[in-house]
Amino acid sequence: NNRFGGHDQAVVAGKGGGGGKGAAAGVGASGEYVVEGLTDLDLKYGWRIEGGNNKAVVEVGSRKSVVVTFTPTPAVMATMPVQGVTVVSQVVLNVSVKGGLPLPPDNVQMYTITCRGFVRQEPQLEE
């Protein structure tokens, strides 16, 4: 994972190149990715795939970014055991990449991505 503040980003690249005709000459093939694993509870706690893009086609020679964000909701804040203590919220996503050249075994590459969000609720000061 790449950490960028409040989100994680994975880059999925379409493989292949130009020149000639057919796969033997290096012409690529488009592929697709699918991100799975966000549960209803994860969504309730504030996890999102930016733009709702959990599935897309990746054209030859292009890249697609999948950005996962975590913005704590009141539901996750209500689970805080003690104010001033950092709590970790974690999701494990499964990413499958199909197609492209060279073709992977079974035409699918599988990845597991773990994303962690750290939440700290500051103690309330009495006035």
Tab-separated table of N, CA and C in Angstrom:
chain	number	residue	atom	x	y	z
A	1	ASN	N	0.837	-1.183	0.000
A	1	ASN	CA	0.000	0.000	0.000
A	1	ASN	C	0.879	1.243	0.000
A	2	ASN	N	0.363	2.274	-0.584
A	2	ASN	CA	0.982	3.583	-0.477
A	2	ASN	C	0.124	4.406	0.473
A	3	ARG	N	0.737	5.052	1.435
A	3	ARG	CA	-0.006	5.871	2.397
A	3	ARG	C	-0.020	7.316	1.915
A	4	PHE	N	-1.188	7.896	1.844
A	4	PHE	CA	-1.344	9.300	1.492
A	4	PHE	C	-2.344	9.915	2.454
A	5	GLY	N	-1.928	10.167	3.690
A	5	GLY	CA	-2.816	10.784	4.664
A	5	GLY	C	-3.993	9.900	4.986
A	6	GLY	N	-5.189	10.322	4.564
A	6	GLY	CA	-6.403	9.614	4.910
A	6	GLY	C	-6.834	8.589	3.887
A	7	HIS	N	-5.990	8.204	2.965
A	7	HIS	CA	-6.410	7.187	2.006
A	7	HIS	C	-5.230	6.340	1.549
A	8	ASP	N	-5.568	5.173	1.029
A	8	ASP	CA	-4.582	4.275	0.439
A	8	ASP	C	-4.844	4.243	-1.054
A	9	GLN	N	-3.815	4.059	-1.833
A	9	GLN	CA	-3.972	4.059	-3.286
A	9	GLN	C	-3.222	2.882	-3.869
A	10	ALA	N	-3.891	2.134	-4.719
A	10	ALA	CA	-3.248	1.040	-5.456
A	10	ALA	C	-3.362	1.379	-6.928
A	11	VAL	N	-2.333	1.136	-7.686
A	11	VAL	CA	-2.356	1.431	-9.117
A	11	VAL	C	-2.413	0.114	-9.868
A	12	VAL	N	-3.376	0.005	-10.765
A	12	VAL	CA	-3.534	-1.174	-11.601
A	12	VAL	C	-3.179	-0.760	-13.013
A	13	ALA	N	-2.237	-1.439	-13.649
A	13	ALA	CA	-1.765	-1.047	-14.979
A	13	ALA	C	-2.173	-2.073	-16.024
A	14	GLY	N	-2.646	-1.564	-17.168
A	14	GLY	CA	-2.889	-2.428	-18.324
A	14	GLY	C	-1.546	-2.731	-18.967
A	15	LYS	N	-1.311	-3.983	-19.342
A	15	LYS	CA	-0.015	-4.363	-19.907
A	15	LYS	C	-0.118	-4.499	-21.412
A	16	GLY	N	1.005	-4.332	-22.074
A	16	GLY	CA	1.034	-4.552	-23.521
A	16	GLY	C	1.690	-3.384	-24.222
A	17	GLY	N	2.007	-3.570	-25.468
A	17	GLY	CA	2.657	-2.510	-26.231
A	17	GLY	C	2.273	-2.618	-27.679
A	18	GLY	N	2.713	-1.677	-28.465
A	18	GLY	CA	2.308	-1.619	-29.864
A	18	GLY	C	3.249	-2.385	-30.774
A	19	GLY	N	3.048	-2.212	-32.052
A	19	GLY	CA	3.930	-2.803	-33.049
A	19	GLY	C	3.438	-4.134	-33.548
A	20	GLY	N	3.293	-4.276	-34.851
A	20	GLY	CA	2.911	-5.561	-35.432
A	20	GLY	C	1.465	-5.908	-35.196
A	21	LYS	N	1.135	-7.173	-35.489
A	21	LYS	CA	-0.233	-7.645	-35.315
A	21	LYS	C	-0.239	-8.870	-34.425
A	22	GLY	N	-1.252	-8.950	-33.572
A	22	GLY	CA	-1.432	-10.137	-32.752
A	22	GLY	C	-0.575	-10.143	-31.503
A	23	ALA	N	-0.877	-11.059	-30.596
A	23	ALA	CA	-0.197	-11.125	-29.306
A	23	ALA	C	1.288	-11.424	-29.459
A	24	ALA	N	1.669	-12.205	-30.449
A	24	ALA	CA	3.078	-12.565	-30.609
A	24	ALA	C	3.937	-11.352	-30.921
A	25	ALA	N	3.345	-10.316	-31.494
A	25	ALA	CA	4.102	-9.114	-31.837
A	25	ALA	C	4.083	-8.095	-30.706
A	26	GLY	N	3.504	-8.451	-29.541
A	26	GLY	CA	3.553	-7.551	-28.393
A	26	GLY	C	2.348	-6.643	-28.273
A	27	VAL	N	1.296	-6.893	-29.027
A	27	VAL	CA	0.095	-6.068	-28.888
A	27	VAL	C	-0.591	-6.493	-27.609
A	28	GLY	N	-0.943	-5.532	-26.780
A	28	GLY	CA	-1.538	-5.845	-25.487
A	28	GLY	C	-3.011	-6.134	-25.577
A	29	ALA	N	-3.551	-6.473	-24.444
A	29	ALA	CA	-4.981	-6.716	-24.323
A	29	ALA	C	-5.470	-5.967	-23.095
A	30	SER	N	-6.660	-5.387	-23.211
A	30	SER	CA	-7.197	-4.698	-22.051
A	30	SER	C	-7.552	-5.726	-20.984
A	31	GLY	N	-7.683	-5.255	-19.780
A	31	GLY	CA	-8.042	-6.126	-18.671
A	31	GLY	C	-9.057	-5.419	-17.798
A	32	GLU	N	-9.369	-6.008	-16.672
A	32	GLU	CA	-10.278	-5.372	-15.727
A	32	GLU	C	-9.846	-5.709	-14.318
A	33	TYR	N	-10.282	-4.873	-13.369
A	33	TYR	CA	-10.033	-5.169	-11.968
A	33	TYR	C	-11.349	-5.140	-11.214
A	34	VAL	N	-11.385	-5.889	-10.134
A	34	VAL	CA	-12.534	-5.920	-9.236
A	34	VAL	C	-11.993	-5.862	-7.814
A	35	VAL	N	-12.524	-4.935	-7.006
A	35	VAL	CA	-12.143	-4.812	-5.602
A	35	VAL	C	-13.330	-5.284	-4.767
A	36	GLU	N	-13.078	-6.251	-3.892
A	36	GLU	CA	-14.143	-6.791	-3.042
A	36	GLU	C	-13.681	-6.807	-1.597
A	37	GLY	N	-14.642	-6.799	-0.683
A	37	GLY	CA	-14.282	-6.965	0.716
A	37	GLY	C	-14.857	-5.932	1.658
A	38	LEU	N	-15.393	-4.809	1.145
A	38	LEU	CA	-15.996	-3.829	2.047
A	38	LEU	C	-17.366	-4.341	2.481
A	39	THR	N	-17.536	-4.512	3.787
A	39	THR	CA	-18.803	-4.982	4.326
A	39	THR	C	-19.706	-3.792	4.648
A	40	ASP	N	-20.950	-4.074	4.963
A	40	ASP	CA	-21.879	-3.015	5.370
A	40	ASP	C	-21.366	-2.306	6.620
A	41	LEU	N	-20.753	-3.056	7.543
A	41	LEU	CA	-20.198	-2.455	8.753
A	41	LEU	C	-19.022	-1.536	8.419
A	42	ASP	N	-18.162	-1.956	7.482
A	42	ASP	CA	-17.044	-1.102	7.046
A	42	ASP	C	-17.576	0.215	6.494
A	43	LEU	N	-18.611	0.142	5.677
A	43	LEU	CA	-19.217	1.355	5.111
A	43	LEU	C	-19.809	2.223	6.209
A	44	LYS	N	-20.452	1.603	7.183
A	44	LYS	CA	-21.041	2.339	8.310
A	44	LYS	C	-19.972	3.086	9.097
A	45	TYR	N	-18.781	2.473	9.208
A	45	TYR	CA	-17.692	3.085	9.962
A	45	TYR	C	-16.923	4.139	9.167
A	46	GLY	N	-17.165	4.246	7.848
A	46	GLY	CA	-16.551	5.324	7.081
A	46	GLY	C	-15.566	4.913	6.014
A	47	TRP	N	-15.452	3.623	5.704
A	47	TRP	CA	-14.560	3.171	4.631
A	47	TRP	C	-15.263	3.324	3.295
A	48	ARG	N	-14.548	3.797	2.269
A	48	ARG	CA	-15.119	3.987	0.932
A	48	ARG	C	-14.063	3.708	-0.132
A	49	ILE	N	-14.541	3.263	-1.282
A	49	ILE	CA	-13.702	3.238	-2.475
A	49	ILE	C	-14.106	4.482	-3.241
A	50	GLU	N	-13.155	5.400	-3.394
A	50	GLU	CA	-13.441	6.712	-3.976
A	50	GLU	C	-14.119	6.571	-5.330
A	51	GLY	N	-15.199	7.293	-5.506
A	51	GLY	CA	-15.934	7.281	-6.758
A	51	GLY	C	-16.746	6.013	-6.966
A	52	GLY	N	-16.769	5.124	-5.967
A	52	GLY	CA	-17.500	3.872	-6.090
A	52	GLY	C	-16.926	2.942	-7.142
A	53	ASN	N	-15.663	3.195	-7.544
A	53	ASN	CA	-15.038	2.421	-8.629
A	53	ASN	C	-14.444	1.126	-8.115
A	54	ASN	N	-15.302	0.173	-7.747
A	54	ASN	CA	-14.759	-1.097	-7.300
A	54	ASN	C	-14.573	-2.074	-8.460
A	55	LYS	N	-14.946	-1.643	-9.692
A	55	LYS	CA	-14.756	-2.482	-10.875
A	55	LYS	C	-14.571	-1.569	-12.078
A	56	ALA	N	-13.587	-1.870	-12.917
A	56	ALA	CA	-13.365	-1.049	-14.110
A	56	ALA	C	-12.497	-1.795	-15.117
A	57	VAL	N	-12.584	-1.344	-16.352
A	57	VAL	CA	-11.733	-1.852	-17.425
A	57	VAL	C	-10.463	-1.020	-17.450
A	58	VAL	N	-9.326	-1.674	-17.687
A	58	VAL	CA	-8.042	-0.994	-17.814
A	58	VAL	C	-7.591	-1.200	-19.252
A	59	GLU	N	-7.543	-0.105	-19.996
A	59	GLU	CA	-7.136	-0.177	-21.408
A	59	GLU	C	-5.639	-0.407	-21.521
A	60	VAL	N	-5.219	-0.941	-22.639
A	60	VAL	CA	-3.815	-1.234	-22.905
A	60	VAL	C	-2.964	0.018	-22.686
A	61	GLY	N	-1.901	-0.136	-21.923
A	61	GLY	CA	-0.955	0.949	-21.692
A	61	GLY	C	-1.429	2.001	-20.711
A	62	SER	N	-2.613	1.839	-20.130
A	62	SER	CA	-3.124	2.837	-19.199
A	62	SER	C	-3.030	2.345	-17.762
A	63	ARG	N	-3.295	3.251	-16.853
A	63	ARG	CA	-3.292	2.942	-15.430
A	63	ARG	C	-4.591	3.434	-14.822
A	64	LYS	N	-5.045	2.736	-13.823
A	64	LYS	CA	-6.209	3.151	-13.041
A	64	LYS	C	-5.783	3.162	-11.586
A	65	SER	N	-6.152	4.194	-10.889
A	65	SER	CA	-5.896	4.252	-9.450
A	65	SER	C	-7.164	3.854	-8.705
A	66	VAL	N	-6.979	3.058	-7.685
A	66	VAL	CA	-8.071	2.691	-6.794
A	66	VAL	C	-7.742	3.354	-5.462
A	67	VAL	N	-8.569	4.295	-5.047
A	67	VAL	CA	-8.309	5.046	-3.827
A	67	VAL	C	-9.319	4.624	-2.762
A	68	VAL	N	-8.796	4.159	-1.634
A	68	VAL	CA	-9.622	3.740	-0.507
A	68	VAL	C	-9.496	4.815	0.565
A	69	THR	N	-10.640	5.338	1.032
A	69	THR	CA	-10.616	6.389	2.046
A	69	THR	C	-11.274	5.900	3.334
A	70	PHE	N	-10.866	6.516	4.424
A	70	PHE	CA	-11.475	6.251	5.725
A	70	PHE	C	-11.726	7.580	6.398
A	71	THR	N	-12.994	7.871	6.637
A	71	THR	CA	-13.403	9.069	7.367
A	71	THR	C	-14.290	8.589	8.506
A	72	PRO	N	-13.773	8.613	9.741
A	72	PRO	CA	-14.539	8.074	10.863
A	72	PRO	C	-15.920	8.723	10.971
A	73	THR	N	-16.919	7.898	11.151
A	73	THR	CA	-18.301	8.362	11.301
A	73	THR	C	-18.675	8.356	12.783
A	74	PRO	N	-19.808	8.956	13.134
A	74	PRO	CA	-20.254	8.876	14.530
A	74	PRO	C	-20.379	7.430	15.021
A	75	ALA	N	-20.705	6.502	14.115
A	75	ALA	CA	-20.836	5.096	14.504
A	75	ALA	C	-19.504	4.535	15.000
A	76	VAL	N	-18.395	4.863	14.327
A	76	VAL	CA	-17.096	4.362	14.785
A	76	VAL	C	-16.646	5.123	16.026
A	77	MET	N	-16.967	6.397	16.114
A	77	MET	CA	-16.572	7.172	17.290
A	77	MET	C	-17.282	6.651	18.543
A	78	ALA	N	-18.497	6.123	18.378
A	78	ALA	CA	-19.252	5.587	19.512
A	78	ALA	C	-18.620	4.305	20.056
A	79	THR	N	-17.760	3.662	19.277
A	79	THR	CA	-17.114	2.428	19.727
A	79	THR	C	-15.803	2.698	20.461
A	80	MET	N	-15.423	3.965	20.575
A	80	MET	CA	-14.158	4.305	21.230
A	80	MET	C	-14.231	3.901	22.707
A	81	PRO	N	-13.316	3.044	23.162
A	81	PRO	CA	-13.400	2.564	24.545
A	81	PRO	C	-13.059	3.634	25.582
A	82	VAL	N	-12.038	4.433	25.297
A	82	VAL	CA	-11.591	5.458	26.225
A	82	VAL	C	-11.152	6.660	25.413
A	83	GLN	N	-11.590	7.846	25.816
A	83	GLN	CA	-11.143	9.041	25.111
A	83	GLN	C	-9.640	9.198	25.276
A	84	GLY	N	-8.977	9.679	24.207
A	84	GLY	CA	-7.541	9.896	24.237
A	84	GLY	C	-6.723	8.672	23.850
A	85	VAL	N	-7.383	7.557	23.551
A	85	VAL	CA	-6.695	6.331	23.150
A	85	VAL	C	-6.883	6.137	21.650
A	86	THR	N	-5.821	5.772	20.955
A	86	THR	CA	-5.896	5.540	19.519
A	86	THR	C	-6.476	4.159	19.250
A	87	VAL	N	-7.447	4.118	18.342
A	87	VAL	CA	-8.084	2.862	17.944
A	87	VAL	C	-7.824	2.666	16.454
A	88	VAL	N	-7.596	1.421	16.053
A	88	VAL	CA	-7.324	1.108	14.657
A	88	VAL	C	-8.581	0.495	14.040
A	89	SER	N	-8.975	1.029	12.883
A	89	SER	CA	-10.026	0.419	12.073
A	89	SER	C	-9.330	-0.159	10.849
A	90	GLN	N	-9.627	-1.398	10.526
A	90	GLN	CA	-8.901	-2.081	9.447
A	90	GLN	C	-9.870	-2.779	8.508
A	91	VAL	N	-9.563	-2.725	7.208
A	91	VAL	CA	-10.291	-3.510	6.214
A	91	VAL	C	-9.277	-4.286	5.388
A	92	VAL	N	-9.686	-5.463	4.952
A	92	VAL	CA	-8.863	-6.279	4.072
A	92	VAL	C	-9.635	-6.417	2.765
A	93	LEU	N	-9.039	-5.937	1.686
A	93	LEU	CA	-9.683	-5.956	0.378
A	93	LEU	C	-9.007	-6.984	-0.514
A	94	ASN	N	-9.803	-7.640	-1.331
A	94	ASN	CA	-9.298	-8.576	-2.322
A	94	ASN	C	-9.438	-7.926	-3.689
A	95	VAL	N	-8.348	-7.875	-4.419
A	95	VAL	CA	-8.339	-7.268	-5.749
A	95	VAL	C	-7.986	-8.356	-6.760
A	96	SER	N	-8.850	-8.522	-7.750
A	96	SER	CA	-8.535	-9.454	-8.829
A	96	SER	C	-8.343	-8.653	-10.106
A	97	VAL	N	-7.287	-8.982	-10.828
A	97	VAL	CA	-6.977	-8.333	-12.096
A	97	VAL	C	-7.052	-9.417	-13.164
A	98	LYS	N	-7.934	-9.215	-14.143
A	98	LYS	CA	-8.139	-10.207	-15.198
A	98	LYS	C	-7.662	-9.645	-16.519
A	99	GLY	N	-7.076	-10.498	-17.332
A	99	GLY	CA	-6.671	-10.102	-18.674
A	99	GLY	C	-5.322	-9.435	-18.705
A	100	GLY	N	-5.050	-8.740	-19.820
A	100	GLY	CA	-3.755	-8.114	-20.035
A	100	GLY	C	-2.760	-9.107	-20.610
A	101	LEU	N	-1.626	-8.614	-21.030
A	101	LEU	CA	-0.563	-9.466	-21.537
A	101	LEU	C	0.722	-9.133	-20.813
A	102	PRO	N	1.550	-10.052	-20.472
A	102	PRO	CA	1.330	-11.487	-20.671
A	102	PRO	C	0.234	-11.975	-19.736
A	103	LEU	N	-0.516	-12.978	-20.209
A	103	LEU	CA	-1.608	-13.508	-19.409
A	103	LEU	C	-1.060	-14.235	-18.182
A	104	PRO	N	-1.612	-13.949	-17.012
A	104	PRO	CA	-1.200	-14.681	-15.816
A	104	PRO	C	-1.819	-16.071	-15.831
A	105	PRO	N	-1.342	-16.981	-14.994
A	105	PRO	CA	-1.974	-18.302	-14.910
A	105	PRO	C	-3.459	-18.139	-14.604
A	106	ASP	N	-4.287	-18.911	-15.227
A	106	ASP	CA	-5.744	-18.848	-15.054
A	106	ASP	C	-6.320	-17.485	-15.429
A	107	ASN	N	-5.548	-16.630	-16.105
A	107	ASN	CA	-5.997	-15.324	-16.584
A	107	ASN	C	-6.389	-14.363	-15.460
A	108	VAL	N	-6.000	-14.648	-14.201
A	108	VAL	CA	-6.369	-13.785	-13.073
A	108	VAL	C	-5.179	-13.636	-12.135
A	109	GLN	N	-4.908	-12.396	-11.721
A	109	GLN	CA	-3.925	-12.130	-10.673
A	109	GLN	C	-4.701	-11.672	-9.451
A	110	MET	N	-4.399	-12.226	-8.290
A	110	MET	CA	-5.100	-11.886	-7.054
A	110	MET	C	-4.152	-11.153	-6.108
A	111	TYR	N	-4.671	-10.104	-5.471
A	111	TYR	CA	-3.914	-9.332	-4.492
A	111	TYR	C	-4.782	-9.142	-3.256
A	112	THR	N	-4.151	-9.092	-2.109
A	112	THR	CA	-4.836	-8.750	-0.866
A	112	THR	C	-4.214	-7.468	-0.356
A	113	ILE	N	-5.065	-6.488	-0.061
A	113	ILE	CA	-4.597	-5.184	0.415
A	113	ILE	C	-5.210	-4.935	1.781
A	114	THR	N	-4.373	-4.635	2.762
A	114	THR	CA	-4.846	-4.296	4.097
A	114	THR	C	-4.735	-2.789	4.277
A	115	CYS	N	-5.845	-2.169	4.656
A	115	CYS	CA	-5.882	-0.722	4.899
A	115	CYS	C	-6.213	-0.494	6.370
A	116	ARG	N	-5.502	0.431	6.992
A	116	ARG	CA	-5.738	0.749	8.403
A	116	ARG	C	-5.991	2.239	8.560
A	117	GLY	N	-6.999	2.543	9.345
A	117	GLY	CA	-7.293	3.931	9.714
A	117	GLY	C	-7.097	4.074	11.209
A	118	PHE	N	-6.434	5.128	11.622
A	118	PHE	CA	-6.161	5.353	13.030
A	118	PHE	C	-7.045	6.484	13.529
A	119	VAL	N	-7.760	6.223	14.629
A	119	VAL	CA	-8.716	7.190	15.175
A	119	VAL	C	-8.321	7.506	16.606
A	120	ARG	N	-8.247	8.773	16.898
A	120	ARG	CA	-7.977	9.203	18.271
A	120	ARG	C	-8.996	10.271	18.626
A	121	GLN	N	-9.781	9.972	19.637
A	121	GLN	CA	-10.767	10.938	20.113
A	121	GLN	C	-10.146	11.670	21.287
A	122	GLU	N	-9.975	12.957	21.106
A	122	GLU	CA	-9.345	13.760	22.147
A	122	GLU	C	-10.275	13.899	23.343
A	123	PRO	N	-9.715	13.855	24.560
A	123	PRO	CA	-10.538	14.032	25.749
A	123	PRO	C	-11.204	15.413	25.749
A	124	GLN	N	-12.430	15.454	26.242
A	124	GLN	CA	-13.154	16.721	26.337
A	124	GLN	C	-12.621	17.488	27.556
A	125	LEU	N	-12.279	18.746	27.350
A	125	LEU	CA	-11.800	19.597	28.455
A	125	LEU	C	-12.994	20.215	29.148
A	126	GLU	N	-12.973	20.147	30.452
A	126	GLU	CA	-14.048	20.782	31.219
A	126	GLU	C	-13.748	22.255	31.371
A	127	GLU	N	-14.792	23.049	31.240
A	127	GLU	CA	-14.591	24.506	31.356
A	127	GLU	C	-15.000	25.001	32.717
